[in-house]
PDB file of C-alpha atoms in Angstrom:
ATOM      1  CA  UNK A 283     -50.830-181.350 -42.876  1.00 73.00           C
ATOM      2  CA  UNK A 284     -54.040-179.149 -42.439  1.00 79.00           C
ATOM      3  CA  UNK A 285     -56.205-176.744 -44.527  1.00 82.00           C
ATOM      4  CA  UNK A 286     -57.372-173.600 -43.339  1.00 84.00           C
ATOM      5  CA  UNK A 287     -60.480-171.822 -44.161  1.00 84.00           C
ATOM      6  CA  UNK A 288     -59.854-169.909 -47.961  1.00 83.00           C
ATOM      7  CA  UNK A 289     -61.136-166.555 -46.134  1.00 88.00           C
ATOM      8  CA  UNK A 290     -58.235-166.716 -43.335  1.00 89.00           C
ATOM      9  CA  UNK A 291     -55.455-164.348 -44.280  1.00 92.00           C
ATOM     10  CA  UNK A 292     -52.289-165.025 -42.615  1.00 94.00           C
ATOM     11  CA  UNK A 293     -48.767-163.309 -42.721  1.00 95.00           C
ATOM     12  CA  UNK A 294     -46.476-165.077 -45.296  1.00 94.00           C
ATOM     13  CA  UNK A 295     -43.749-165.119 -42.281  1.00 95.00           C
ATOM     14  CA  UNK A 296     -46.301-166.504 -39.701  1.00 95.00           C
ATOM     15  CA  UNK A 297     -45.264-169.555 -37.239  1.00 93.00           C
ATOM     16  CA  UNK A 298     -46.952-172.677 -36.529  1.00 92.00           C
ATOM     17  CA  UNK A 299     -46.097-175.174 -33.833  1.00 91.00           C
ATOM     18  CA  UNK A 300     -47.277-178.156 -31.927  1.00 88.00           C
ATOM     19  CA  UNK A 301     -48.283-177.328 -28.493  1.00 86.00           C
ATOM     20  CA  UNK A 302     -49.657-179.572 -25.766  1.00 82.00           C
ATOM     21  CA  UNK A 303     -53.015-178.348 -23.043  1.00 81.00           C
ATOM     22  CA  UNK A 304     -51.008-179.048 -19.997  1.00 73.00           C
ATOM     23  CA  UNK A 305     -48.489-181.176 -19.208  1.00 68.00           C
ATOM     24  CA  UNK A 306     -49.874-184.785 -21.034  1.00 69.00           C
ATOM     25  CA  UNK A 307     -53.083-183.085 -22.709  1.00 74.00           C
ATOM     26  CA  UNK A 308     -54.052-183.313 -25.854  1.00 84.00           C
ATOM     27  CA  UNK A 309     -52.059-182.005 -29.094  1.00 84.00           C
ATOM     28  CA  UNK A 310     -52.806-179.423 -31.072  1.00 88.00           C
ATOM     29  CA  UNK A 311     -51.373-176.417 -33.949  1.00 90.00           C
ATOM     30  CA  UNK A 312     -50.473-173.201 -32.785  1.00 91.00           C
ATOM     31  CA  UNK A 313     -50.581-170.198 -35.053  1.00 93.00           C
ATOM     32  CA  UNK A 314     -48.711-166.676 -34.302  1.00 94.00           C
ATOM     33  CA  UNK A 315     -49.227-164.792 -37.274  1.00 95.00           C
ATOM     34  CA  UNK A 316     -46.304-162.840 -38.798  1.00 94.00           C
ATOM     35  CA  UNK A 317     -45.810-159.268 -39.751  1.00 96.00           C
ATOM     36  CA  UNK A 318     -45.361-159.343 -43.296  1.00 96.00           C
ATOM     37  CA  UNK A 319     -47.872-157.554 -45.387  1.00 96.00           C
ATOM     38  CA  UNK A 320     -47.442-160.488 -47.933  1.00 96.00           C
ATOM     39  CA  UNK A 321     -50.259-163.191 -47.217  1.00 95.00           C
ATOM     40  CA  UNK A 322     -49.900-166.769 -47.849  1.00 93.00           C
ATOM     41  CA  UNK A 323     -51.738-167.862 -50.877  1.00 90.00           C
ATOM     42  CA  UNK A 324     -54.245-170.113 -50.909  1.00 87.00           C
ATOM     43  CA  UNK A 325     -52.380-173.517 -51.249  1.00 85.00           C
ATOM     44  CA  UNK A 326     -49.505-172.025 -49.856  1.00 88.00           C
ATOM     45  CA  UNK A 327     -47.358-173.436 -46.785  1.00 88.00           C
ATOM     46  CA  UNK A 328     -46.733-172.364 -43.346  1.00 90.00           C
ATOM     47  CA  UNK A 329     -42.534-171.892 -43.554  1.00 86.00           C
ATOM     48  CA  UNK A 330     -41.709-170.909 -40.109  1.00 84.00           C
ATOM     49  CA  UNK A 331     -42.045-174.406 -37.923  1.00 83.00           C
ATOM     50  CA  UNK A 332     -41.394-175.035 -34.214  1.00 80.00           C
ATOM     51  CA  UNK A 333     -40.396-178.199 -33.059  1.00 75.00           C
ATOM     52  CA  UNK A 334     -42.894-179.833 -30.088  1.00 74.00           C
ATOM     53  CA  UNK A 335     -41.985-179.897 -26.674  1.00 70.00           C
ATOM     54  CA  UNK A 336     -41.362-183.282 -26.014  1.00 70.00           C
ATOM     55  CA  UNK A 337     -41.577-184.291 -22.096  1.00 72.00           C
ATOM     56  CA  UNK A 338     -39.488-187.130 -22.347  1.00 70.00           C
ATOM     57  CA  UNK A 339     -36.521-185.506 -23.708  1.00 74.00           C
ATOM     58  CA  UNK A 340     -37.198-182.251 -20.984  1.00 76.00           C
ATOM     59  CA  UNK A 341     -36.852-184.623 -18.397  1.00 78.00           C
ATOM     60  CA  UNK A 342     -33.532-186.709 -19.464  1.00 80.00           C
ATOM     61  CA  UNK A 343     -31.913-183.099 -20.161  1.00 81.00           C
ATOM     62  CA  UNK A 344     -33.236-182.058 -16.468  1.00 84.00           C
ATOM     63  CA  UNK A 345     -31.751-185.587 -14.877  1.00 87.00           C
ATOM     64  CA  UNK A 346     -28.398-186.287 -17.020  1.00 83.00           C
ATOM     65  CA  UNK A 347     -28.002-182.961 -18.086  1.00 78.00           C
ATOM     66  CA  UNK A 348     -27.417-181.032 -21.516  1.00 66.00           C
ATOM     67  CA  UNK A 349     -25.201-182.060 -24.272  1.00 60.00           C
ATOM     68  CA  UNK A 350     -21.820-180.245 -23.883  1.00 50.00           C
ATOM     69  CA  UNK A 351     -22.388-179.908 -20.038  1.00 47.00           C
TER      70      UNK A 351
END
């Protein structure tokens, strides 16, 4: 959970996710505002969520291959 700063206006259908600086770096919140002309309201929720990359799972896909495959 975070707060953002009351001035920052952001689409109601914008998307946050957890993204990594390089390939073990550190963590951090991604924003890529929507298109909507409806704004969140203040104490209002992000919606739209992406799951994090997770390096460990990339590489057992990449060495025992995908599910179904």
């Amino acid at each position: 959970t975070f707060l953002l700063n009351p001035e920052v206006k952001l689409p109601e259908d914008s998307i946050a996710a957890v993204k990594t600086k390089g390939l073990v770096g550190e963590k951090y919140v991604s924003i890529t505002p929507g298109a909507s002309e409806r704004m969140i309201q203040p104490g209002g929720h992000i919606r739209e969520t992406q799951p994090p990359f997770d390096l460990s799972d990339a590489i057992g896909r990449l060495i025992y291959g995908s599910p179904g495959k």
